[in-house]
XYZ file of C-alpha atoms in Angstrom:
391
model
C 29.301 -31.919 -7.364
C 30.482 -28.356 -7.160
C 31.291 -28.566 -11.095
C 27.732 -29.451 -11.613
C 26.198 -26.600 -9.289
C 28.573 -23.913 -10.938
C 27.383 -26.087 -14.907
C 23.532 -25.393 -13.339
C 23.978 -21.659 -12.518
C 26.479 -20.857 -15.491
C 25.802 -17.671 -17.801
C 26.437 -18.539 -21.475
C 25.506 -14.866 -22.365
C 28.387 -12.354 -22.591
C 26.471 -9.785 -21.552
C 27.494 -9.799 -17.553
C 25.004 -7.064 -17.058
C 22.154 -8.709 -18.915
C 19.730 -10.778 -17.325
C 19.839 -14.311 -17.249
C 17.419 -16.215 -18.561
C 16.921 -19.950 -18.387
C 17.608 -20.878 -21.729
C 21.367 -18.405 -21.002
C 21.466 -21.816 -17.879
C 22.917 -25.819 -18.847
C 21.274 -27.885 -16.882
C 17.822 -25.773 -15.871
C 16.594 -25.766 -19.281
C 17.405 -28.815 -20.136
C 15.068 -29.751 -16.960
C 13.099 -27.151 -17.711
C 12.468 -26.709 -21.604
C 11.088 -30.650 -22.224
C 8.559 -30.408 -18.971
C 7.301 -27.308 -20.718
C 7.034 -28.687 -23.611
C 4.896 -31.267 -22.645
C 1.609 -29.244 -21.336
C 1.826 -27.050 -24.252
C 1.522 -30.099 -26.060
C -0.704 -33.171 -24.802
C -3.189 -32.909 -22.486
C -1.742 -32.944 -18.913
C -4.152 -33.790 -16.284
C -4.450 -31.008 -13.323
C -1.949 -32.638 -10.987
C 0.170 -34.061 -13.534
C 1.316 -30.493 -14.075
C 0.926 -29.322 -10.381
C 3.623 -31.727 -10.195
C 5.362 -30.358 -13.246
C 5.276 -26.943 -11.712
C 7.268 -28.271 -7.988
C 9.082 -29.889 -10.132
C 10.825 -26.864 -11.149
C 10.347 -25.108 -7.823
C 12.568 -27.518 -6.444
C 14.979 -27.641 -9.845
C 15.612 -23.578 -9.193
C 15.297 -23.775 -5.704
C 12.974 -22.479 -4.228
C 12.535 -24.432 -1.778
C 13.111 -28.794 -0.734
C 10.495 -30.305 -2.085
C 9.169 -31.465 1.537
C 8.830 -27.694 1.311
C 6.531 -26.690 -1.856
C 3.050 -26.068 -0.941
C 1.232 -25.363 -3.935
C -2.253 -25.172 -2.330
C -3.411 -22.124 -3.341
C -2.552 -22.683 -7.025
C -5.094 -26.118 -6.383
C -7.860 -23.977 -5.078
C -8.089 -21.379 -7.876
C -7.474 -24.575 -10.317
C -11.159 -26.018 -9.289
C -12.265 -23.081 -9.801
C -11.846 -23.108 -13.501
C -13.210 -26.213 -15.357
C -10.678 -28.856 -16.767
C -10.972 -27.758 -20.969
C -10.054 -24.284 -18.780
C -6.944 -25.216 -17.138
C -5.807 -27.380 -19.915
C -5.685 -24.150 -22.447
C -4.361 -21.856 -19.682
C -1.897 -23.694 -18.740
C -0.651 -25.190 -22.436
C -1.025 -21.344 -23.714
C 1.936 -19.929 -21.235
C 3.852 -22.702 -21.599
C 3.989 -21.713 -24.835
C 4.856 -18.377 -24.476
C 7.310 -19.361 -21.656
C 9.371 -21.778 -24.421
C 9.474 -18.687 -26.531
C 12.201 -17.577 -24.390
C 14.438 -19.024 -27.091
C 13.877 -17.114 -30.239
C 12.921 -13.878 -28.113
C 16.088 -12.184 -26.972
C 18.522 -12.584 -29.130
C 19.602 -8.930 -27.756
C 19.647 -10.078 -24.265
C 17.162 -8.139 -21.746
C 19.844 -5.363 -20.643
C 19.435 -5.092 -15.700
C 18.531 -1.206 -14.721
C 21.322 -0.842 -12.211
C 21.947 2.098 -9.246
C 23.500 4.683 -10.789
C 23.017 5.021 -14.089
C 20.392 6.218 -16.998
C 19.981 2.720 -18.527
C 16.982 1.263 -20.592
C 14.837 -1.541 -21.609
C 12.292 -1.683 -24.159
C 10.325 -4.956 -24.829
C 8.011 -5.903 -27.199
C 4.743 -6.865 -25.975
C 5.962 -10.722 -26.803
C 8.291 -10.410 -24.600
C 7.076 -9.508 -21.720
C 4.624 -11.829 -22.102
C 7.612 -14.464 -22.549
C 9.616 -13.752 -18.694
C 6.353 -13.363 -17.457
C 5.378 -16.738 -18.101
C 8.801 -17.999 -16.901
C 8.223 -16.385 -13.516
C 4.679 -17.912 -13.476
C 5.718 -22.125 -13.806
C 9.408 -20.881 -11.740
C 11.717 -20.797 -13.827
C 14.109 -18.369 -13.070
C 17.859 -18.754 -12.249
C 18.846 -16.399 -9.315
C 21.165 -13.492 -10.883
C 24.450 -11.959 -9.351
C 24.779 -11.876 -6.661
C 26.409 -8.024 -6.682
C 22.859 -7.326 -7.783
C 20.175 -5.274 -5.165
C 17.155 -7.727 -6.688
C 14.365 -8.178 -5.155
C 13.475 -11.056 -2.942
C 10.409 -11.866 -5.254
C 10.981 -12.705 -8.928
C 8.905 -15.953 -9.341
C 4.690 -16.411 -8.706
C 6.076 -19.516 -6.118
C 4.436 -17.742 -3.303
C 1.516 -16.848 -4.659
C 0.952 -20.928 -5.008
C 1.688 -21.276 -1.012
C -1.442 -21.253 0.907
C -0.262 -19.253 4.355
C -1.304 -17.372 7.706
C -2.251 -14.744 5.278
C -5.977 -14.933 3.908
C -5.676 -16.627 0.911
C -8.861 -15.069 -1.177
C -6.324 -12.257 -1.655
C -4.407 -14.576 -3.348
C -7.110 -16.007 -5.754
C -7.732 -12.634 -6.816
C -3.892 -12.179 -7.716
C -3.988 -15.624 -9.229
C -7.549 -14.006 -11.702
C -5.241 -11.205 -12.230
C -2.597 -13.189 -13.966
C -5.142 -16.252 -15.307
C -7.197 -12.915 -17.577
C -4.137 -11.150 -18.449
C -2.843 -14.367 -19.847
C -5.600 -15.364 -21.312
C -6.136 -12.112 -23.943
C -3.797 -10.767 -27.119
C -2.015 -9.099 -27.014
C -0.435 -6.570 -29.674
C 3.469 -9.003 -30.378
C 5.233 -5.405 -31.615
C 3.616 -3.031 -29.552
C 6.688 -2.355 -27.088
C 6.697 -1.110 -23.283
C 9.441 1.319 -22.296
C 11.078 0.871 -18.399
C 13.335 3.337 -18.095
C 16.029 3.985 -14.293
C 16.233 8.082 -14.182
C 19.479 8.495 -11.843
C 20.421 11.968 -10.849
C 23.532 12.969 -9.989
C 24.502 15.089 -7.349
C 21.865 16.823 -5.131
C 19.305 20.508 -6.320
C 19.851 23.391 -4.896
C 16.049 24.320 -4.123
C 16.971 27.863 -3.112
C 18.231 28.979 -6.694
C 14.721 27.372 -8.162
C 12.618 30.422 -9.940
C 10.124 28.192 -11.291
C 6.464 29.203 -10.847
C 3.970 27.161 -8.814
C 2.006 24.956 -11.182
C -1.588 24.870 -11.334
C -2.781 21.787 -8.692
C -6.290 20.820 -9.476
C -7.875 18.253 -6.220
C -10.145 15.836 -6.912
C -12.678 15.069 -5.315
C -14.231 11.187 -6.186
C -12.639 8.241 -5.778
C -10.991 8.143 -8.855
C -8.158 6.149 -8.356
C -4.533 6.700 -10.051
C -5.228 4.218 -13.546
C -8.060 6.296 -14.284
C -6.346 8.889 -15.286
C -4.067 6.603 -18.370
C -3.338 10.998 -19.590
C -1.450 11.677 -17.693
C 1.900 10.693 -15.613
C 0.525 8.242 -12.724
C 1.981 7.885 -9.132
C 3.038 4.321 -8.590
C 3.504 4.687 -4.431
C 6.531 2.047 -5.052
C 8.618 -0.206 -2.612
C 12.280 0.647 -3.111
C 12.202 -2.905 -4.069
C 10.057 -2.925 -6.851
C 7.300 -4.157 -6.702
C 6.434 -4.602 -2.921
C 4.519 -7.188 -2.068
C 3.113 -7.982 -5.447
C 4.182 -11.485 -5.831
C 3.899 -12.652 -2.391
C 0.298 -11.467 0.221
C 0.680 -7.772 -0.394
C -2.519 -5.151 -1.758
C -1.729 -1.183 -1.427
C -1.485 0.948 -3.572
C 1.245 -0.364 -5.666
C 0.500 -4.288 -5.573
C -2.889 -3.348 -7.261
C -1.459 -1.296 -9.712
C 0.533 -3.800 -10.973
C -2.268 -6.101 -10.606
C -4.853 -3.695 -12.748
C -1.535 -3.512 -15.424
C 0.091 -6.675 -14.867
C 2.855 -6.197 -17.401
C 5.030 -3.830 -14.285
C 5.609 -7.255 -12.948
C 8.259 -7.936 -14.983
C 10.322 -5.358 -14.019
C 11.013 -7.464 -10.930
C 13.443 -9.406 -13.090
C 15.671 -6.676 -13.871
C 15.443 -3.814 -11.586
C 17.750 -2.651 -8.539
C 17.073 -1.463 -5.914
C 15.681 2.301 -5.683
C 18.369 4.955 -4.365
C 16.789 8.042 -2.695
C 17.891 9.726 -6.202
C 16.404 7.676 -9.032
C 13.460 6.351 -10.095
C 11.704 3.269 -12.449
C 9.454 5.273 -15.853
C 7.637 3.013 -17.585
C 5.535 3.382 -20.700
C 3.764 1.943 -22.786
C 1.853 -0.259 -20.006
C -1.196 -1.275 -20.427
C -4.497 -2.787 -18.201
C -6.384 -6.358 -18.231
C -7.999 -5.929 -14.948
C -10.608 -3.811 -13.377
C -10.029 -4.983 -9.057
C -12.473 -3.853 -5.675
C -11.330 -3.667 -2.486
C -8.141 -2.845 -0.977
C -5.908 -5.236 1.445
C -7.156 -7.493 2.957
C -10.635 -6.535 0.492
C -9.255 -7.092 -2.647
C -10.974 -8.751 -5.263
C -10.855 -9.017 -8.865
C -13.887 -7.713 -10.344
C -13.908 -7.901 -14.357
C -12.137 -7.882 -17.221
C -11.050 -4.393 -18.310
C -10.629 -3.918 -22.461
C -9.385 0.350 -22.872
C -8.822 2.169 -25.956
C -5.240 4.669 -26.134
C -2.789 5.840 -29.323
C 0.171 5.179 -29.670
C 3.146 7.275 -30.108
C 6.199 7.316 -32.284
C 7.903 4.409 -30.726
C 4.537 2.596 -31.054
C 4.438 2.137 -27.059
C 0.440 2.864 -25.476
C 0.576 6.251 -24.528
C 0.110 5.858 -21.042
C 3.081 7.149 -18.505
C 4.364 4.674 -14.957
C 6.617 6.693 -12.442
C 7.660 4.573 -9.667
C 9.001 6.247 -6.860
C 9.442 5.663 -2.861
C 9.043 7.868 0.325
C 10.531 6.963 3.755
C 9.634 4.885 6.486
C 9.009 8.196 9.268
C 6.662 5.223 11.237
C 7.742 5.823 14.943
C 10.258 7.868 14.373
C 7.431 10.820 12.468
C 9.296 13.717 13.971
C 11.855 13.402 11.295
C 10.157 14.075 8.321
C 10.009 17.714 8.701
C 14.391 18.017 9.042
C 15.712 19.854 6.575
C 17.685 16.626 4.813
C 14.693 14.452 5.003
C 12.407 17.005 2.827
C 15.860 16.955 0.423
C 15.095 14.061 -0.023
C 11.512 13.445 -0.567
C 12.081 16.574 -3.057
C 15.038 14.775 -5.104
C 12.134 11.095 -4.997
C 9.471 13.181 -6.576
C 11.646 15.502 -9.086
C 13.893 12.735 -10.539
C 10.288 10.594 -10.795
C 7.970 12.720 -12.719
C 11.427 13.382 -15.096
C 9.151 11.570 -18.085
C 10.939 11.069 -21.821
C 9.235 14.498 -23.901
C 6.227 13.905 -20.956
C 4.805 17.924 -20.524
C 1.834 15.838 -18.967
C 0.143 16.494 -15.296
C 1.191 14.739 -12.936
C -1.255 12.587 -10.915
C 0.002 12.310 -7.201
C -1.736 12.025 -3.608
C -0.777 10.901 -0.272
C 2.799 9.140 -1.433
C 4.097 7.648 1.889
C 1.147 8.518 4.368
C -0.454 5.453 5.113
C 2.238 2.494 7.771
C 4.923 5.224 6.420
C 3.626 7.764 7.984
C 4.441 10.784 5.819
C 2.455 14.321 6.541
C -0.571 14.735 4.306
C -0.198 18.186 3.892
C 4.016 17.867 3.880
C 3.976 15.734 1.023
C 1.609 17.552 -1.289
C 3.363 19.929 -0.770
C 7.263 18.390 -1.723
C 4.870 16.898 -4.497
C 3.745 20.819 -5.717
C 7.677 21.509 -5.661
C 8.810 19.277 -7.714
C 5.903 19.117 -10.256
C 6.107 23.380 -10.345
C 9.924 22.945 -10.900
C 9.309 20.109 -13.785
C 6.893 23.331 -15.107
C 3.993 20.522 -14.538
C 0.639 20.463 -13.115
C -0.377 18.016 -10.185
C -3.976 16.247 -10.098
C -4.209 15.718 -6.678
C -5.930 12.116 -4.761
C -6.572 13.039 -1.358
C -7.367 9.870 -0.385
């Protein structure tokens, strides 16, 4: 029995720092591939498709058979016509099957204490997201400190959280997979790591210009600037469960950043994740329990010399001061947040203005004025102007 389990999760790829893909395992891909092929090529009934997803959920040991709950997904699909359901699953299964030829060099892991990066085509990103949707990914090496949710299963379940939030998330995903992408266009996922501590008392840079945005513009509307994701230390936060605040909403509007959950280890105090080249697919409304999908979103953008959309997103996590608010005024706390903002605002060959706001000032109880000053100082140290959203 143990030898079978070892074979089930056996990594065939020689590079142990590469993402373990479904086709790098023995029994898993033998099980998943024909089922995905059946969905991609035959006219399956909705119940048959749900049964196949249940099989995959059990095979990848997400939960036991008697625990499988696809009620939210079933409710979402009930809002679509039979033709829409079949077309959607056919497309997503076809994208997932492309894993057999799209990754000859694997996908690098963005491990802690490194400046590693992953350059992926939009076709590769779409394939990985499709595999996440079908819950096909095997567990990664235990030594990696990765997000615990790396599949879409929790979006499919019905629990105590408002189901309509999950339905809205599923609509964002549905809309993304329904769109055509420029297959050779690229996205770069880069981990920024800054060894050692910065000596802020020796910084001689002048304070940069600050613009306070008075209208309730969202960060994603300001695509010509360095957009800041108020991230969880585990990238994506609750995007694949019930969460729907700034980070989750941003990831659902753009969708492609969700793939970073597969290969990005937990961010340390001196690290950030920078994503270059993602584009927007969805318009949404609301926040938290009022989150909802509004419409498809098509934007115009130029490409840089590497074939990426000219958009830069940085993910930085704030410290949680809830219940201990006074500690944020201590020197070590301020030093940590300064360094975190600084490493996040560093972006490859970029002098864009930084779009910042109330970073960590919600449930994490950050002081608005202090966080404004911290972000202003960090941007100034990099000679970047600050575009501040005060809500």
